[in-house]
XYZ file of N, CA and C in Angstrom:
732
model
N 90.002 123.606 102.792
C 89.134 123.748 103.978
C 89.416 122.552 105.037
N 89.324 122.677 105.948
C 89.467 121.947 107.281
C 88.315 120.804 107.220
N 88.819 119.493 107.498
C 87.837 118.444 107.342
C 87.443 117.877 108.665
N 86.521 117.976 109.251
C 86.320 117.673 110.875
C 85.865 115.963 110.491
N 85.921 115.434 111.614
C 85.338 114.184 111.547
C 83.766 113.908 111.271
N 83.081 114.726 111.577
C 81.648 114.709 111.063
C 81.548 114.915 109.648
N 82.453 115.497 109.007
C 82.398 115.948 107.604
C 82.711 114.645 106.944
N 83.995 113.867 107.703
C 84.494 112.731 106.637
C 83.576 111.627 107.329
N 82.934 111.344 108.376
C 82.071 110.481 108.640
C 80.842 110.170 107.735
N 80.616 111.544 107.033
C 79.523 111.737 105.892
C 79.745 111.360 104.557
N 81.043 110.496 104.505
C 81.543 110.411 103.104
C 82.166 111.552 102.526
N 83.192 111.787 102.900
C 83.673 113.033 102.202
C 84.195 112.678 101.206
N 83.835 112.475 100.216
C 84.233 111.889 98.791
C 84.389 112.979 97.695
N 85.367 112.946 97.066
C 85.538 113.829 95.847
C 85.501 112.660 94.493
N 84.430 112.428 93.813
C 84.283 111.480 92.931
C 85.069 112.054 91.561
N 85.409 113.232 91.527
C 86.166 113.683 90.163
C 87.358 113.181 90.150
N 88.252 114.154 89.921
C 89.819 114.196 89.869
C 90.445 113.320 88.646
N 91.491 113.514 88.255
C 92.240 112.739 87.340
C 92.026 111.237 87.176
N 91.450 110.967 86.025
C 91.144 109.657 86.231
C 92.095 108.693 85.625
N 93.305 109.351 84.947
C 94.403 108.657 84.952
C 95.089 108.268 86.301
N 94.977 108.927 87.450
C 95.459 108.542 88.491
C 95.105 107.418 89.620
N 95.715 106.806 90.126
C 95.398 105.918 90.978
C 94.323 106.222 92.110
N 92.952 105.863 91.987
C 92.027 106.541 93.005
C 92.117 105.706 94.369
N 92.292 106.760 95.411
C 92.483 105.904 96.860
C 91.353 106.364 97.822
N 90.872 105.347 98.401
C 89.943 105.573 99.338
C 90.557 105.407 100.868
N 90.518 106.481 101.476
C 91.368 106.549 102.872
C 90.428 106.249 104.067
N 90.366 105.304 104.872
C 89.522 105.109 106.181
C 90.368 105.021 107.085
N 90.136 105.980 108.091
C 91.110 106.381 109.233
C 90.291 107.220 110.084
N 90.209 107.110 111.184
C 89.334 107.799 112.546
C 90.165 108.872 113.100
N 91.503 108.869 112.839
C 92.394 109.915 113.221
C 92.616 110.904 112.378
N 91.795 112.215 112.901
C 91.767 113.438 111.875
C 93.277 113.613 111.333
N 94.368 113.717 112.511
C 95.757 114.281 111.782
C 96.029 113.045 110.978
N 95.984 111.658 111.114
C 96.920 110.985 110.425
C 96.234 111.046 108.841
N 94.747 110.963 109.222
C 93.876 111.120 107.847
C 94.584 112.140 107.044
N 94.497 113.218 107.440
C 95.147 114.414 106.885
C 96.430 114.490 106.339
N 97.158 113.897 107.083
C 98.628 113.721 106.885
C 98.709 113.125 105.578
N 98.162 111.681 105.496
C 98.178 110.230 104.726
C 97.500 111.199 103.128
N 96.638 112.001 103.430
C 96.101 112.607 102.081
C 96.865 113.678 101.666
N 97.632 114.373 102.228
C 98.597 115.369 101.713
C 99.742 114.689 101.238
N 100.304 113.403 101.529
C 101.111 112.731 101.133
C 100.813 112.309 100.021
N 99.880 111.831 99.855
C 99.254 110.923 98.709
C 99.150 111.925 97.573
N 98.082 113.005 97.939
C 97.749 113.785 96.909
C 98.905 114.775 96.033
N 99.840 114.729 96.876
C 101.478 115.205 96.414
C 102.157 114.492 95.059
N 101.246 113.453 94.752
C 101.742 112.522 94.030
C 101.225 112.701 92.580
N 101.776 112.860 91.369
C 100.714 113.450 90.224
C 99.885 111.766 89.737
N 100.555 110.915 90.218
C 99.629 109.451 90.056
C 98.794 108.927 90.962
N 98.853 109.681 91.848
C 97.694 109.310 93.030
C 96.800 110.204 93.316
N 95.609 109.821 93.850
C 94.382 110.720 94.147
C 93.627 110.177 95.051
N 93.481 110.733 96.343
C 92.588 110.749 97.146
C 90.783 111.006 97.019
N 90.092 109.815 96.631
C 88.834 110.570 96.368
C 87.892 110.172 97.155
N 88.346 109.681 98.521
C 87.450 109.863 99.437
C 87.902 109.429 100.872
N 87.508 109.986 101.996
C 87.815 110.006 103.265
C 86.684 109.365 104.033
N 86.591 108.339 104.847
C 85.851 107.987 105.601
C 86.117 107.407 107.026
N 85.625 108.055 108.102
C 85.409 107.559 109.288
C 84.812 106.496 110.131
N 83.640 106.453 109.589
C 82.707 105.485 110.278
C 82.786 104.128 109.199
N 82.660 103.110 110.031
C 82.482 101.604 109.114
C 81.047 101.856 108.273
N 80.020 102.246 108.744
C 78.777 102.282 108.595
C 78.835 102.818 106.814
N 79.886 104.056 106.769
C 79.802 104.690 105.505
C 80.597 104.195 104.322
N 81.471 102.803 104.533
C 82.111 102.556 103.761
C 81.626 102.067 102.410
N 80.810 101.341 102.736
C 80.085 100.665 101.426
C 79.881 101.693 100.271
N 78.921 102.878 100.884
C 78.481 104.168 99.981
C 79.796 104.779 99.543
N 80.891 104.963 100.252
C 81.944 105.553 99.868
C 82.483 104.868 98.758
N 82.888 103.690 98.703
C 83.287 102.566 97.940
C 82.510 102.674 96.373
N 81.322 102.649 96.422
C 80.142 102.582 95.348
C 80.124 104.064 94.733
N 80.221 105.137 95.392
C 80.524 106.545 95.032
C 81.828 106.923 94.460
N 82.796 106.728 94.806
C 83.817 107.010 94.485
C 84.914 106.382 93.652
N 84.209 104.686 93.459
C 85.019 103.908 92.647
C 86.495 104.137 92.901
N 86.942 103.579 94.061
C 88.683 103.812 94.361
C 89.380 102.513 93.636
N 90.562 102.647 93.473
C 91.175 101.231 92.910
C 92.096 100.810 94.314
N 92.322 101.453 95.330
C 93.144 100.774 96.545
C 92.452 101.686 97.698
N 92.438 100.782 98.516
C 92.038 101.371 100.014
C 93.317 101.617 100.949
N 93.422 102.630 101.565
C 94.306 102.677 102.846
C 93.561 102.713 103.921
N 93.646 101.732 104.975
C 92.953 101.819 106.076
C 93.836 101.681 107.235
N 93.160 101.846 108.472
C 93.755 101.741 109.751
C 93.547 100.352 110.082
N 94.305 100.008 110.933
C 94.381 98.502 111.274
C 92.751 97.923 111.717
N 92.231 96.860 110.604
C 90.871 96.412 110.896
C 90.932 95.178 111.774
N 90.304 95.351 112.553
C 90.083 93.926 113.844
C 89.482 92.783 112.887
N 90.287 91.680 113.535
C 89.744 90.315 112.908
C 88.173 90.123 112.720
N 87.768 89.826 111.618
C 86.305 89.831 111.525
C 85.468 91.044 111.555
N 86.128 92.183 111.427
C 85.710 93.442 111.177
C 84.780 93.450 109.933
N 83.416 93.682 109.807
C 82.713 93.889 108.908
C 83.243 95.014 107.719
N 84.144 95.744 108.070
C 84.617 96.870 107.161
C 85.314 96.403 106.008
N 85.903 94.969 106.506
C 86.605 94.219 105.352
C 86.062 94.181 104.271
N 84.702 93.251 104.539
C 83.897 93.108 103.185
C 83.505 94.270 102.756
N 83.351 95.377 103.482
C 82.976 96.581 102.482
C 83.698 97.084 101.476
N 85.051 96.711 101.500
C 85.837 97.094 100.664
C 85.775 96.332 99.482
N 84.889 95.461 99.159
C 84.311 94.940 97.981
C 85.602 94.297 97.107
N 86.441 93.566 97.879
C 87.541 92.780 97.339
C 88.665 93.701 96.521
N 88.645 95.172 97.057
C 89.716 96.006 96.647
C 91.127 95.719 97.423
N 92.191 95.710 96.790
C 93.183 95.431 97.509
C 93.853 96.750 98.507
N 93.851 96.300 99.717
C 94.147 97.281 101.006
C 95.717 97.552 101.473
N 95.942 98.464 101.596
C 97.113 98.879 102.186
C 96.827 99.153 103.860
N 97.467 98.460 104.875
C 97.065 98.606 106.197
C 98.024 99.577 106.879
N 97.507 100.595 107.939
C 98.456 101.276 108.634
C 98.374 100.733 109.899
N 99.444 100.116 110.166
C 99.705 99.203 111.560
C 100.303 100.625 112.478
N 99.531 100.507 113.717
C 100.203 101.422 114.781
C 101.437 101.085 115.548
N 102.107 99.416 115.331
C 102.958 99.207 115.574
C 103.112 97.776 114.853
N 104.468 97.416 115.117
C 104.876 96.249 114.588
C 104.977 95.080 115.263
N 103.549 94.734 115.816
C 102.890 93.760 116.641
C 102.709 92.597 116.047
N 102.566 91.519 116.752
C 102.033 90.165 116.104
C 100.609 90.355 116.170
N 99.803 91.083 116.957
C 98.387 91.118 116.987
C 98.331 92.077 115.511
N 99.001 93.183 115.403
C 98.602 94.004 114.269
C 98.771 93.531 113.249
N 99.840 92.851 112.984
C 100.564 92.494 111.674
C 99.996 91.172 111.406
N 99.708 90.116 112.211
C 99.096 88.863 111.860
C 97.442 89.262 111.530
N 96.948 90.382 112.218
C 95.509 90.367 112.073
C 95.525 90.796 110.576
N 96.066 91.883 110.271
C 96.084 92.731 108.773
C 96.279 91.372 107.828
N 97.321 90.739 107.858
C 97.677 89.634 106.839
C 96.508 88.721 106.732
N 95.783 88.344 108.023
C 94.509 87.303 108.052
C 93.318 87.814 107.575
N 93.121 89.269 107.534
C 92.251 89.921 106.563
C 92.485 90.201 105.081
N 93.702 89.902 104.584
C 93.888 89.972 103.415
C 94.655 91.253 103.063
N 95.475 91.871 103.672
C 95.959 93.218 103.536
C 96.963 93.104 102.065
N 96.975 93.759 101.474
C 98.211 93.461 100.569
C 99.410 94.454 100.732
N 99.138 95.240 101.506
C 100.212 96.324 101.934
C 100.189 96.562 103.298
N 101.608 96.560 103.931
C 101.696 96.720 105.176
C 102.476 97.777 105.538
N 102.334 99.037 106.231
C 103.260 99.815 106.580
C 102.890 100.715 108.085
N 103.702 100.884 108.791
C 103.624 101.606 110.116
C 103.248 102.944 109.575
N 102.315 103.211 110.632
C 101.960 104.761 110.704
C 103.229 105.629 111.071
N 104.143 105.213 111.565
C 105.472 106.184 111.966
C 106.625 106.061 110.567
N 106.253 105.000 109.747
C 107.047 104.855 108.553
C 107.198 106.182 107.869
N 108.548 106.264 106.865
C 108.500 107.421 105.986
C 107.413 107.721 105.140
N 107.079 108.594 104.464
C 106.024 109.129 103.722
C 106.356 108.168 102.400
N 107.115 108.088 101.991
C 107.719 107.477 100.741
C 107.404 105.755 100.713
N 107.174 105.031 101.990
C 106.931 103.825 102.169
C 105.089 103.806 101.649
N 104.361 104.764 102.249
C 103.010 104.856 102.248
C 102.652 104.862 100.314
N 103.384 105.961 99.959
C 103.323 105.793 98.432
C 103.939 104.926 97.705
N 105.079 104.176 97.920
C 105.261 102.754 97.648
C 104.314 101.817 97.559
N 103.792 101.947 98.921
C 102.723 100.704 99.068
C 101.587 100.474 98.139
N 100.943 101.930 98.378
C 99.556 102.352 97.257
C 100.006 101.949 95.692
N 101.278 102.240 95.118
C 101.721 101.801 93.843
C 101.777 100.508 93.565
N 102.647 99.769 94.367
C 102.524 98.346 94.395
C 101.563 97.526 94.515
N 100.550 97.995 95.297
C 99.309 97.105 95.594
C 98.320 97.384 94.061
N 98.409 98.763 93.765
C 97.609 99.081 92.661
C 98.018 98.592 91.425
N 99.372 98.185 91.305
C 99.784 97.198 90.074
C 99.676 95.717 90.174
N 98.952 95.422 91.306
C 99.095 93.893 91.575
C 99.921 93.201 92.344
N 100.797 93.855 92.893
C 101.891 93.388 93.882
C 101.533 93.626 95.200
N 102.606 93.044 96.346
C 102.379 93.223 97.554
C 103.478 94.107 98.063
N 103.342 94.724 98.989
C 104.279 95.961 99.795
C 104.282 95.374 101.278
N 105.484 95.281 101.780
C 105.818 95.110 103.305
C 106.936 96.135 103.296
N 106.597 97.386 104.195
C 107.692 98.445 104.619
C 108.767 97.538 105.475
N 110.068 98.248 105.179
C 111.065 97.427 106.026
C 111.222 97.391 107.678
N 110.098 98.438 108.142
C 110.036 98.290 109.333
C 109.174 97.385 109.970
N 108.374 96.660 109.265
C 107.672 95.457 109.729
C 108.367 94.126 108.873
N 109.199 94.103 108.018
C 109.631 93.056 107.174
C 110.251 92.115 107.964
N 111.057 92.680 108.895
C 111.678 91.481 109.857
C 110.772 90.622 110.494
N 109.728 91.086 111.073
C 108.819 90.263 111.862
C 108.146 89.435 110.976
N 108.002 89.429 109.778
C 107.007 89.026 108.791
C 108.130 87.580 108.378
N 109.292 88.182 108.226
C 110.530 87.140 107.233
C 110.818 86.060 108.676
N 110.801 86.666 109.951
C 111.106 85.735 110.985
C 109.777 84.836 110.989
N 108.727 84.994 110.922
C 107.257 84.082 110.868
C 107.596 83.324 109.813
N 107.807 83.731 108.642
C 107.946 82.881 107.447
C 109.112 81.639 107.480
N 110.340 82.295 108.292
C 111.399 81.473 108.644
C 110.962 80.187 109.408
N 110.112 80.651 110.446
C 109.844 79.498 111.500
C 109.159 78.512 110.524
N 108.226 78.787 109.703
C 107.372 77.595 109.087
C 108.076 76.928 108.229
N 109.229 77.370 107.528
C 110.191 76.781 106.601
C 110.935 75.681 106.924
N 110.827 74.633 106.296
C 111.708 73.251 106.561
C 113.101 73.361 106.465
N 113.673 72.468 106.812
C 115.350 72.601 106.736
C 115.732 72.726 105.188
N 117.038 72.797 105.173
C 117.508 73.101 103.968
C 117.497 71.713 103.451
N 116.792 71.458 101.989
C 116.878 70.452 100.862
C 117.879 70.436 99.913
N 119.157 70.085 100.058
C 120.036 69.901 99.116
C 119.491 69.618 97.425
N 118.565 68.495 97.447
C 118.142 68.097 96.278
C 117.475 69.198 95.509
N 116.681 70.141 96.274
C 116.004 71.313 95.643
C 116.869 72.192 95.312
N 118.028 72.357 95.863
C 119.341 73.341 95.755
C 119.754 72.981 94.429
N 119.686 71.852 93.962
C 120.280 71.651 92.431
C 119.493 72.011 91.575
N 118.020 72.167 91.662
C 117.357 72.289 90.759
C 117.538 73.838 90.314
N 118.210 74.813 91.197
C 118.372 76.229 91.124
C 119.702 76.533 89.942
N 120.353 75.408 89.734
C 121.681 75.222 89.014
C 120.719 75.634 87.454
N 119.554 75.132 87.109
C 119.000 75.797 86.230
C 118.847 77.181 85.620
N 119.026 78.000 86.875
C 118.980 79.349 86.711
C 120.408 79.943 86.040
N 120.429 81.243 85.329
C 121.378 81.936 85.080
C 121.784 82.724 86.508
N 122.951 83.297 86.597
C 123.282 84.193 87.689
C 122.483 85.287 87.985
N 121.901 86.067 87.040
C 121.051 87.007 86.955
C 119.702 86.567 87.639
N 118.844 85.597 87.070
C 117.914 84.856 87.663
C 118.148 84.299 88.965
N 119.348 83.775 89.378
C 119.434 83.436 90.488
C 119.291 84.742 91.521
N 119.833 85.732 91.378
C 119.999 87.166 91.911
C 118.502 87.570 92.340
N 117.799 87.604 90.898
C 116.226 87.855 91.319
C 115.412 87.196 92.061
N 116.040 85.722 92.276
C 115.235 85.072 93.194
C 115.553 85.351 94.281
N 116.924 85.661 95.095
C 117.295 86.094 96.284
C 116.815 87.032 96.764
N 116.821 88.101 95.713
C 116.057 89.461 96.133
C 114.446 89.294 96.510
N 113.714 88.504 95.398
C 112.437 88.411 95.554
C 112.361 87.717 97.201
N 112.901 86.740 97.503
C 112.861 85.838 98.792
C 113.121 86.582 99.834
N 113.743 87.812 99.471
C 114.341 88.527 100.633
C 113.125 89.745 101.026
N 111.910 89.567 100.146
C 110.835 90.423 100.606
C 110.571 91.424 99.631
N 111.425 91.602 98.782
C 111.393 92.813 97.916
C 110.457 92.823 96.819
N 109.828 94.073 96.586
C 108.787 94.055 95.206
C 109.564 93.865 93.845
N 108.855 94.198 92.900
C 109.308 93.819 91.522
C 110.294 95.381 91.428
N 109.753 96.657 91.863
C 110.066 97.868 91.430
C 111.702 97.928 92.742
N 111.384 97.510 93.614
C 112.510 97.580 94.761
C 113.585 96.451 94.169
N 113.394 95.595 93.528
C 114.441 94.435 92.603
C 115.154 95.152 91.622
N 114.177 95.830 90.884
C 114.720 96.653 89.791
C 115.901 97.747 90.295
N 115.525 98.465 91.425
C 116.268 99.493 92.015
C 117.377 99.052 92.410
N 117.553 97.838 93.146
C 118.898 97.303 93.626
C 119.741 96.734 92.364
N 119.000 96.066 91.398
C 119.841 95.519 90.181
C 120.138 96.704 89.216
N 119.512 98.042 89.348
C 119.555 98.799 88.475
C 119.213 98.466 86.866
N 118.161 97.629 86.921
C 117.545 97.364 85.854
C 115.969 98.033 85.619
N 115.629 97.582 84.345
C 114.057 97.994 84.136
C 113.472 97.193 84.853
N 112.083 97.574 85.259
C 110.912 96.879 85.933
C 110.494 95.691 84.742
N 110.680 96.067 83.616
C 110.335 95.120 82.622
C 111.198 94.124 82.498
N 112.380 94.328 82.770
C 113.358 93.314 82.766
C 113.505 92.508 83.977
N 113.233 92.996 84.946
C 113.178 92.191 86.059
C 111.893 90.942 86.058
N 110.815 91.686 85.705
C 109.512 90.863 85.352
C 110.141 89.452 84.333
N 110.718 89.829 83.539
C 111.019 88.882 82.594
C 112.022 88.075 83.018
N 112.744 88.477 83.862
C 113.620 87.398 84.705
C 112.852 86.344 85.439
N 111.916 87.291 86.268
C 110.881 86.154 87.415
C 110.116 85.223 86.626
N 109.464 85.740 85.216
C 108.858 84.727 84.391
C 109.706 83.604 84.010
N 110.978 83.834 83.688
C 111.844 82.867 83.047
C 112.238 81.703 84.147
N 112.621 82.504 85.301
C 112.769 81.766 86.590
C 111.841 81.013 87.165
N 110.396 81.151 87.000
C 109.207 80.330 87.488
C 108.958 79.285 86.371
N 109.212 79.699 85.271
C 109.057 78.492 84.250
C 110.103 77.547 84.328
N 111.569 77.802 84.326
C 112.597 76.894 84.661
C 112.598 75.913 86.017
N 111.989 76.590 86.772
C 111.759 75.788 88.239
C 110.376 75.084 88.179
N 109.481 75.471 87.145
C 108.463 74.490 87.111
C 107.247 75.264 88.078
N 107.472 76.457 88.466
C 106.654 77.141 89.491
C 105.596 77.898 89.166
N 104.619 77.953 89.777
C 103.445 79.026 89.273
C 103.664 80.471 90.116
N 103.925 80.529 91.007
C 103.825 82.061 91.396
C 105.234 82.278 92.390
N 105.130 83.501 92.658
C 106.266 84.051 93.581
C 106.601 83.270 95.121
N 105.183 83.013 95.533
C 105.202 82.489 96.840
C 106.187 81.174 96.915
N 105.728 80.297 95.735
C 106.437 79.066 95.479
C 107.952 79.236 95.393
N 108.412 80.098 94.612
C 109.671 80.506 94.457
C 110.430 80.892 95.806
N 109.521 81.790 96.600
C 110.075 82.117 97.793
C 110.497 80.701 98.843
N 109.508 79.946 98.706
C 109.503 78.739 99.386
C 110.627 77.917 99.065
N 110.969 77.736 97.598
C 112.065 77.087 97.338
C 113.388 77.750 97.842
N 113.536 79.019 97.522
C 114.843 79.503 98.128
C 115.084 79.211 99.283
N 114.163 79.119 100.129
C 114.477 78.941 101.455
C 114.940 77.330 101.722
N 114.287 76.419 101.273
C 114.296 75.106 101.044
C 115.412 74.800 100.592
N 116.114 75.577 99.458
C 117.360 75.071 99.158
C 118.619 75.953 99.941
N 118.305 76.609 100.854
C 119.266 77.325 101.435
C 120.040 78.550 101.008
N 119.167 79.243 99.759
C 119.456 80.118 98.933
C 119.523 81.591 99.760
N 118.428 81.476 100.765
C 117.980 82.813 101.725
C 117.957 82.053 102.968
N 118.306 83.051 103.987
C 117.536 82.693 105.692
C 117.431 84.009 105.809
N 116.419 83.490 107.108
C 116.014 84.930 107.659
C 117.113 86.328 107.657
N 118.443 85.619 108.382
C 119.677 86.645 108.613
C 119.753 87.602 107.150
N 120.096 86.887 106.028
C 120.489 87.317 104.975
C 119.083 88.092 104.423
N 117.941 87.858 104.831
C 116.743 88.285 104.072
C 116.976 89.983 105.025
N 116.877 89.657 106.262
C 117.067 91.096 106.819
C 118.140 92.066 106.309
N 119.115 91.384 106.365
C 120.268 92.293 105.951
C 119.980 92.915 104.282
N 119.418 92.037 103.688
C 119.002 92.648 102.210
C 117.966 93.729 102.441
N 117.124 93.743 103.284
C 116.136 94.726 103.417
C 116.645 96.104 104.367
N 117.611 95.585 105.099
C 118.316 96.709 105.799
C 119.141 97.595 104.870
N 119.812 96.895 103.916
C 120.478 97.659 103.024
C 119.614 98.703 102.033
N 118.927 98.086 101.706
C 117.738 98.803 100.862
C 117.386 100.068 101.288
N 116.818 99.607 102.833
C 116.590 101.043 103.681
C 117.369 102.057 103.622
N 118.511 101.659 104.026
C 119.674 102.277 104.260
C 119.982 103.371 102.803
N 120.016 102.531 101.719
C 120.177 103.425 100.248
C 119.053 104.095 99.904
N 118.087 103.691 100.669
C 116.580 104.823 100.409
C 116.913 105.731 100.888
C-alpha cells in the first residue's frame, strides 16, 4: 500500500517484525527517498524498518512505540530539537551533498554514520549495520572531506612517536594504517581477508601495546607518526570503493 506524507506524519510504525533483526526508524520528509531507503533496508534479512516519520513532532512517539535500534535521518540542522527526540540512539544521516555545512553539521549533532543520498544502496545498509554494532561509518563519497578536515588538525610528523610503532607486528601495523584511513572493522577484515573477530583482536592488541584507550587515539598517533597521510588515506578508500 502506498504511504503518503499524511500517513507517515501520523507515525506510520510497524512495531511487530522480526525481533532478531536490527530495528530501524526512518526520518525523512521526501516520500520518494523514504520509500527507496525502506525498500533497500527491508530487503536485508537482518534489517527491518519499524517506523517512518515525516514530522519532527512525531519523533518521540515513534521512538517510544517502535523501540528502534538505529535511526536513519535526513540532515538535521544544528540545534534541531529532533536530535534530542532520538533518545540517544545511534543515527545514520543521509546528506544531500558532500558539503561542509551538511557534513560538519551532522558530525556536530553526533551522527555515527554519514551517507550521501546519491550513494549506492550497499552503503546505507553497511552504515546501519556498522552503527548498530557500535561502530561508526563514513561512506567513501564523504570520506575525502572528513579526512581532509582531520589532516588539517593533525600536527606535523613526530619521529619519537613513530618509534612507538616498532612495538607492533606487521599485521597490527597494517590494521592501524587501515583504521586510520577511515575503514570500519568490517572493511578492514574485507581488505585483509581476515575474520572480523581476528581484526578486533589485532586492534585490541595494538591499543594495549601503544597504551591507547580507543581508535581515535590510534588514528591521531598514526598521523603524528607519519604512518598515514591524507593522500594515502584517500587512496585506500578509493581502492576499497573500486573493489566493492
